[in-house]
């Protein structure tokens, strides 16, 4: 008869082989252990985004009337680069267009119908921004790239 300790050692030695990783669907992962650390493969957000509904402006933009060149919503991409004297309406989570450095809150704006003042520029949209100058500093109301998750950041620990 084999002693219990010897039998136990033999069983443990035979059963202690480490299994390799297995890729499964998330819903099949319940009750399993993570084989290795998981790292982000991209930054989140992957572009600068607005933290609130408002108007993307060139950093340092003073209050006044600006032409609205486009409307940008979360999940969409901007199409025009901003220049001084223009702005883009940006919804919360929408990407900040090239050339913009700040967002002026929609609460600090008023719709303007000054196309007649601008030589009859039909179809153009203007907005009157009434913000405090310091509220249009570089980065105001803008989420930076990677502010939630940085590229290469450890997301899940093995085990």
XYZ file of N, CA and C in Angstrom:
477
model
N 0.844 -1.178 0.000
C 0.000 0.000 0.000
C 0.892 1.245 0.000
N 0.512 2.249 -0.859
C 1.276 3.496 -0.980
C 0.847 4.438 0.128
N 1.838 5.002 0.832
C 1.494 5.965 1.897
C 0.753 7.176 1.310
N -0.121 7.788 2.114
C -0.938 8.921 1.679
C -0.064 10.068 1.173
N 1.005 10.424 1.887
C 1.864 11.545 1.493
C 2.484 11.288 0.121
N 2.966 10.083 -0.115
C 3.581 9.741 -1.406
C 2.519 9.811 -2.511
N 1.351 9.291 -2.254
C 0.269 9.318 -3.246
C -0.152 10.756 -3.561
N -0.267 11.568 -2.514
C -0.652 12.970 -2.691
C 0.401 13.713 -3.497
N 1.686 13.521 -3.167
C 2.772 14.160 -3.914
C 2.721 13.770 -5.391
N 2.467 12.506 -5.657
C 2.410 12.007 -7.034
C 1.235 12.652 -7.796
N 0.075 12.715 -7.156
C -1.100 13.325 -7.790
C -0.843 14.807 -8.061
N -0.305 15.521 -7.082
C -0.039 16.947 -7.253
C 1.000 17.200 -8.346
N 2.001 16.390 -8.420
C 3.047 16.524 -9.441
C 2.441 16.328 -10.834
N 1.570 15.338 -10.991
C 0.947 15.038 -12.278
C -0.085 16.095 -12.694
N -0.708 16.720 -11.716
C -1.792 17.677 -12.003
C -1.351 19.133 -11.947
N -0.080 19.383 -11.687
C 0.346 20.764 -11.494
C 0.795 21.453 -12.777
N 0.591 20.818 -13.911
C 0.980 21.445 -15.178
C 0.184 22.733 -15.359
N 0.889 23.806 -15.697
C 0.236 25.096 -15.908
C -0.403 25.112 -17.288
N -1.648 25.471 -17.322
C -2.332 25.586 -18.600
C -1.954 26.920 -19.238
N -1.910 26.960 -20.526
C -1.601 28.194 -21.238
C -2.828 29.089 -21.316
N -2.664 30.231 -21.933
C -3.798 31.150 -22.051
C -4.848 30.607 -23.015
N -6.060 31.022 -22.797
C -7.158 30.632 -23.666
C -7.989 31.881 -23.911
N -8.226 32.194 -25.164
C -9.017 33.377 -25.502
C -10.481 32.989 -25.529
N -11.297 33.713 -24.737
C -12.727 33.435 -24.667
C -13.496 34.746 -24.774
N -14.764 34.639 -25.106
C -15.632 35.808 -25.121
C -15.798 36.312 -23.690
N -16.053 37.595 -23.542
C -16.186 38.184 -22.216
C -17.239 37.461 -21.373
N -18.367 37.126 -21.977
C -19.420 36.454 -21.204
C -19.005 35.048 -20.755
N -17.980 34.465 -21.399
C -17.476 33.150 -20.996
C -16.357 33.265 -19.964
N -15.932 34.480 -19.679
C -14.802 34.682 -18.775
C -15.208 34.683 -17.297
N -16.490 34.671 -17.018
C -16.958 34.682 -15.631
C -16.421 33.462 -14.895
N -15.836 33.684 -13.747
C -15.294 32.598 -12.933
C -13.887 32.175 -13.323
N -13.298 32.827 -14.315
C -11.938 32.483 -14.750
C -10.949 33.508 -14.219
N -9.683 33.163 -14.331
C -8.609 34.057 -13.922
C -7.949 34.649 -15.156
N -7.509 35.879 -15.016
C -6.825 36.548 -16.118
C -5.391 36.026 -16.192
N -4.975 35.542 -17.345
C -3.665 34.912 -17.519
C -2.525 35.919 -17.481
N -2.759 37.107 -18.032
C -1.716 38.128 -18.063
C -2.336 39.510 -17.919
N -1.514 40.479 -17.551
C -1.980 41.852 -17.436
C -2.531 42.317 -18.783
N -3.500 43.213 -18.728
C -4.071 43.796 -19.942
C -3.728 45.283 -19.953
N -3.167 45.746 -21.079
C -2.764 47.142 -21.236
C -3.578 47.788 -22.351
N -3.806 49.073 -22.246
C -4.562 49.779 -23.288
C -3.733 49.852 -24.564
N -4.414 49.719 -25.679
C -3.743 49.802 -26.981
C -3.959 51.171 -27.620
N -4.765 52.011 -26.961
C -4.915 53.389 -27.419
C -5.333 54.267 -26.253
N -5.118 55.548 -26.415
C -5.493 56.516 -25.388
C -6.995 56.788 -25.476
N -7.589 57.123 -24.329
C -9.009 57.482 -24.280
C -9.158 58.775 -23.507
N -9.735 59.805 -24.008
C -10.173 59.859 -25.388
C -8.971 59.892 -26.338
N -9.225 59.505 -27.582
C -8.139 59.440 -28.561
C -7.920 60.777 -29.260
N -8.784 61.745 -28.973
C -8.603 63.104 -29.474
C -9.089 64.056 -28.385
N -8.764 65.328 -28.510
C -9.257 66.303 -27.541
C -10.765 66.443 -27.725
N -11.517 66.455 -26.622
C -12.969 66.545 -26.699
C -13.491 67.626 -25.757
N -14.702 68.069 -26.042
C -15.344 69.092 -25.221
C -15.960 68.456 -23.980
N -15.813 69.122 -22.841
C -16.418 68.599 -21.613
C -17.843 69.116 -21.431
N -18.293 69.980 -22.317
C -19.659 70.503 -22.237
C -20.094 71.053 -23.585
N -21.387 71.247 -23.728
C -21.894 71.893 -24.938
C -21.358 73.311 -24.977
N -20.868 73.723 -26.133
C -20.351 75.076 -26.246
C -19.773 75.349 -27.613
N -18.913 76.340 -27.665
C -18.299 76.756 -28.925
C -16.786 76.651 -28.815
N -16.206 75.844 -29.687
C -14.756 75.712 -29.742
C -14.219 76.992 -30.380
N -13.220 77.579 -29.743
C -12.642 78.840 -30.227
C -11.122 78.755 -30.203
N -10.492 79.648 -30.928
C -9.044 79.790 -30.850
C -8.737 80.251 -29.426
N -7.737 79.665 -28.787
C -7.402 80.039 -27.403
C -7.162 81.538 -27.322
N -7.694 82.156 -26.259
C -7.524 83.588 -26.055
C -8.575 84.427 -26.753
N -9.545 83.785 -27.387
C -10.600 84.510 -28.104
C -11.336 85.440 -27.151
N -11.463 86.685 -27.531
C -12.189 87.662 -26.721
C -13.680 87.543 -27.003
N -14.514 87.991 -26.046
C -15.955 87.960 -26.284
C -16.309 88.763 -27.534
N -17.371 88.374 -28.182
C -17.820 89.084 -29.379
C -18.554 88.151 -30.305
N -18.865 88.667 -31.496
C -19.623 87.892 -32.462
C -18.677 87.115 -33.372
N -18.974 85.815 -33.514
C -18.144 84.944 -34.351
C -19.021 84.172 -35.324
N -18.439 83.821 -36.450
C -19.134 82.962 -37.401
C -19.003 81.513 -36.940
N -20.107 80.785 -36.940
C -20.113 79.356 -36.604
C -19.874 78.604 -37.908
N -18.721 77.955 -38.011
C -18.352 77.299 -39.266
C -18.905 75.885 -39.396
N -19.197 75.236 -38.268
C -19.767 73.883 -38.324
C -20.278 73.471 -36.955
N -21.020 72.372 -36.943
C -21.556 71.796 -35.703
C -20.972 70.395 -35.577
N -20.398 70.111 -34.406
C -19.693 68.840 -34.199
C -20.313 68.117 -33.005
N -20.619 66.850 -33.195
C -21.228 66.054 -32.133
C -20.324 64.882 -31.786
N -20.551 64.296 -30.617
C -19.757 63.138 -30.190
C -19.848 62.054 -31.251
N -18.719 61.462 -31.573
C -18.682 60.406 -32.570
C -18.467 60.913 -33.983
N -18.528 62.220 -34.168
C -18.293 62.809 -35.490
C -16.902 63.418 -35.537
N -16.464 63.785 -36.722
C -15.156 64.422 -36.890
C -15.368 65.827 -37.429
N -14.519 66.725 -37.040
C -14.584 68.093 -37.574
C -14.046 68.089 -38.995
N -14.438 69.079 -39.765
C -13.979 69.124 -41.154
C -13.215 70.393 -41.485
N -13.332 71.415 -40.646
C -12.690 72.691 -40.945
C -11.764 73.112 -39.806
N -10.627 73.670 -40.167
C -9.707 74.225 -39.171
C -10.253 75.584 -38.740
N -10.233 75.833 -37.435
C -10.700 77.123 -36.935
C -9.628 78.184 -37.115
N -10.070 79.377 -37.406
C -9.185 80.537 -37.472
C -9.811 81.629 -36.622
N -9.038 82.648 -36.295
C -9.545 83.750 -35.485
C -10.813 84.313 -36.117
N -11.797 84.612 -35.283
C -13.054 85.169 -35.767
C -14.090 84.125 -36.116
N -13.726 82.843 -35.983
C -14.684 81.770 -36.242
C -14.742 80.854 -35.024
N -15.780 80.050 -34.986
C -15.921 79.064 -33.914
C -16.696 77.890 -34.467
N -16.766 76.825 -33.702
C -17.543 75.651 -34.088
C -18.367 75.226 -32.885
N -19.660 74.994 -33.098
C -20.480 74.450 -32.020
C -20.001 73.024 -31.769
N -19.765 72.689 -30.483
C -19.310 71.351 -30.124
C -20.180 70.832 -28.978
N -20.805 69.684 -29.192
C -21.604 69.058 -28.139
C -20.671 68.355 -27.154
N -21.157 68.098 -25.967
C -20.377 67.382 -24.962
C -19.842 66.088 -25.554
N -18.534 65.874 -25.426
C -17.898 64.677 -25.950
C -17.473 64.787 -27.397
N -17.840 65.884 -28.045
C -17.464 66.071 -29.449
C -15.992 66.434 -29.572
N -15.356 66.058 -30.685
C -13.934 66.371 -30.870
C -13.710 67.870 -31.096
N -12.596 68.347 -30.587
C -12.225 69.757 -30.735
C -11.500 69.917 -32.073
N -11.955 70.847 -32.921
C -11.319 70.983 -34.234
C -9.909 71.552 -34.165
N -9.138 71.276 -35.190
C -7.786 71.807 -35.325
C -7.867 73.327 -35.294
N -6.961 73.954 -34.579
C -6.943 75.411 -34.461
C -7.622 75.913 -33.205
N -8.498 75.095 -32.622
C -9.202 75.498 -31.401
C -8.381 75.117 -30.181
N -8.469 75.942 -29.152
C -7.741 75.649 -27.929
C -8.603 75.670 -26.693
N -9.853 76.114 -26.840
C -10.740 76.240 -25.686
C -12.186 76.087 -26.150
N -13.076 75.874 -25.168
C -14.505 75.817 -25.436
C -15.180 76.848 -24.544
N -16.026 77.663 -25.129
C -16.839 78.628 -24.387
C -18.196 77.975 -24.169
N -18.646 77.936 -22.912
C -19.915 77.286 -22.568
C -21.073 77.887 -23.354
N -22.015 77.034 -23.755
C -23.182 77.496 -24.494
C -23.977 78.502 -23.655
N -23.902 78.390 -22.330
C -24.598 79.332 -21.454
C -24.048 80.752 -21.589
N -22.822 80.873 -22.082
C -22.196 82.188 -22.268
C -22.314 82.649 -23.716
N -23.387 82.231 -24.388
C -23.564 82.601 -25.792
C -25.004 83.009 -26.058
N -25.170 83.667 -27.178
C -26.502 84.077 -27.603
C -26.531 83.993 -29.126
N -27.570 83.391 -29.667
C -27.696 83.293 -31.128
C -27.743 84.694 -31.708
N -27.142 84.861 -32.862
C -27.092 86.165 -33.506
C -27.579 86.023 -34.934
N -28.315 87.003 -35.387
C -28.797 86.968 -36.780
C -28.215 88.173 -37.506
N -26.912 88.227 -37.598
C -26.265 89.404 -38.172
C -25.831 89.203 -39.605
N -26.416 88.240 -40.314
C -25.993 88.048 -41.696
C -26.230 89.321 -42.507
N -27.238 90.096 -42.127
C -27.487 91.349 -42.850
C -26.370 92.357 -42.578
N -25.789 92.322 -41.390
C -24.673 93.217 -41.055
C -23.408 92.818 -41.803
N -23.338 91.576 -42.212
C -22.134 91.044 -42.856
C -22.277 91.032 -44.373
N -22.950 92.005 -44.901
C -23.074 92.083 -46.345
C -24.030 91.056 -46.916
N -25.024 90.672 -46.126
C -26.024 89.736 -46.627
C -25.509 88.327 -46.804
N -24.601 87.904 -45.937
C -24.028 86.557 -46.030
C -25.106 85.534 -45.713
N -25.819 85.105 -46.741
C -26.945 84.179 -46.546
C -26.467 82.805 -46.110
N -27.241 82.215 -45.222
C -26.952 80.864 -44.797
C -25.838 80.744 -43.772
N -25.220 81.850 -43.420
C -24.155 81.795 -42.419
C -24.761 81.965 -41.031
N -24.170 81.296 -40.082
C -24.646 81.348 -38.696
C -23.627 82.104 -37.862
N -24.122 82.978 -37.003
C -23.249 83.735 -36.108
C -23.717 83.558 -34.676
N -22.788 83.691 -33.745
C -23.116 83.582 -32.336
C -22.395 84.705 -31.596
N -23.054 85.236 -30.593
C -22.454 86.269 -29.753
C -21.943 85.578 -28.488
N -20.628 85.586 -28.300
C -20.041 84.968 -27.111
C -19.857 86.036 -26.053
N -20.339 85.736 -24.829
C -20.310 86.713 -23.735
C -19.538 86.156 -22.539
N -18.467 85.440 -22.804
C -17.670 84.811 -21.750
C -16.666 85.798 -21.168
N -16.108 85.442 -20.017
C -14.998 86.204 -19.438
C -13.740 85.796 -20.195
N -12.865 86.739 -20.547
C -11.672 86.400 -21.337
C -10.857 85.235 -20.761
N -10.743 85.124 -19.443
C -9.947 84.046 -18.851
C -10.583 82.675 -19.060
N -11.859 82.633 -19.451
C -12.536 81.355 -19.692
C -12.212 80.780 -21.068
N -11.435 81.499 -21.868
C -11.057 80.993 -23.191
C -9.556 80.749 -23.261
N -8.958 80.478 -22.106
C -7.529 80.151 -22.081
C -7.316 78.772 -22.685
N -6.120 78.509 -23.169
C -5.772 77.202 -23.745
C -6.193 76.084 -22.782
N -6.991 75.153 -23.266
C -7.399 73.989 -22.483
C -8.689 74.160 -21.696
N -9.289 75.359 -21.707
C -10.525 75.566 -20.945
C -11.650 74.694 -21.490
N -12.235 73.879 -20.623
C -13.351 72.985 -20.941
C -13.020 71.992 -22.052
N -11.750 71.572 -22.088
C -11.281 70.601 -23.080
C -10.659 69.412 -22.350
N -11.108 68.204 -22.706
C -10.484 66.981 -22.178
C -9.301 66.644 -23.065
N -8.155 66.444 -22.453
C -6.937 66.141 -23.201
C -6.920 64.688 -23.666
N -6.158 64.433 -24.704
C -5.951 63.063 -25.187
C -5.383 62.233 -24.030
N -5.966 61.076 -23.793
C -5.472 60.182 -22.750
C -5.820 60.601 -21.334
N -6.718 61.549 -21.159
C -7.047 61.999 -19.800
C -7.808 60.935 -19.013
N -8.501 60.017 -19.683
C -9.186 58.913 -18.996
C -8.283 57.688 -18.921
N -7.722 57.297 -20.054
C -6.827 56.131 -20.122
C -5.658 56.495 -21.032
N -4.456 56.306 -20.521
C -3.258 56.604 -21.311
C -2.873 55.398 -22.162
N -2.230 55.650 -23.300
C -1.726 54.583 -24.149
C -0.753 53.725 -23.339
N -0.939 52.415 -23.320
C -0.061 51.512 -22.588
C -0.365 51.389 -21.113
N -1.388 52.043 -20.631
C -1.744 51.983 -19.208
C -2.274 50.594 -18.846
N -1.862 50.080 -17.673
C -2.370 48.774 -17.229
C -3.833 48.950 -16.833
N -4.690 48.141 -17.471
C -6.114 48.207 -17.219
C -6.580 47.115 -16.263
N -6.033 45.908 -16.438
C -6.414 44.765 -15.607
C -5.159 44.005 -15.193
N -5.133 43.562 -13.933
C -3.986 42.825 -13.420
C -4.273 41.334 -13.520
N -3.247 40.577 -13.922
C -3.422 39.127 -14.046
C -3.789 38.528 -12.695
N -4.459 37.400 -12.800
C -4.837 36.705 -11.565
C -6.326 36.598 -11.400
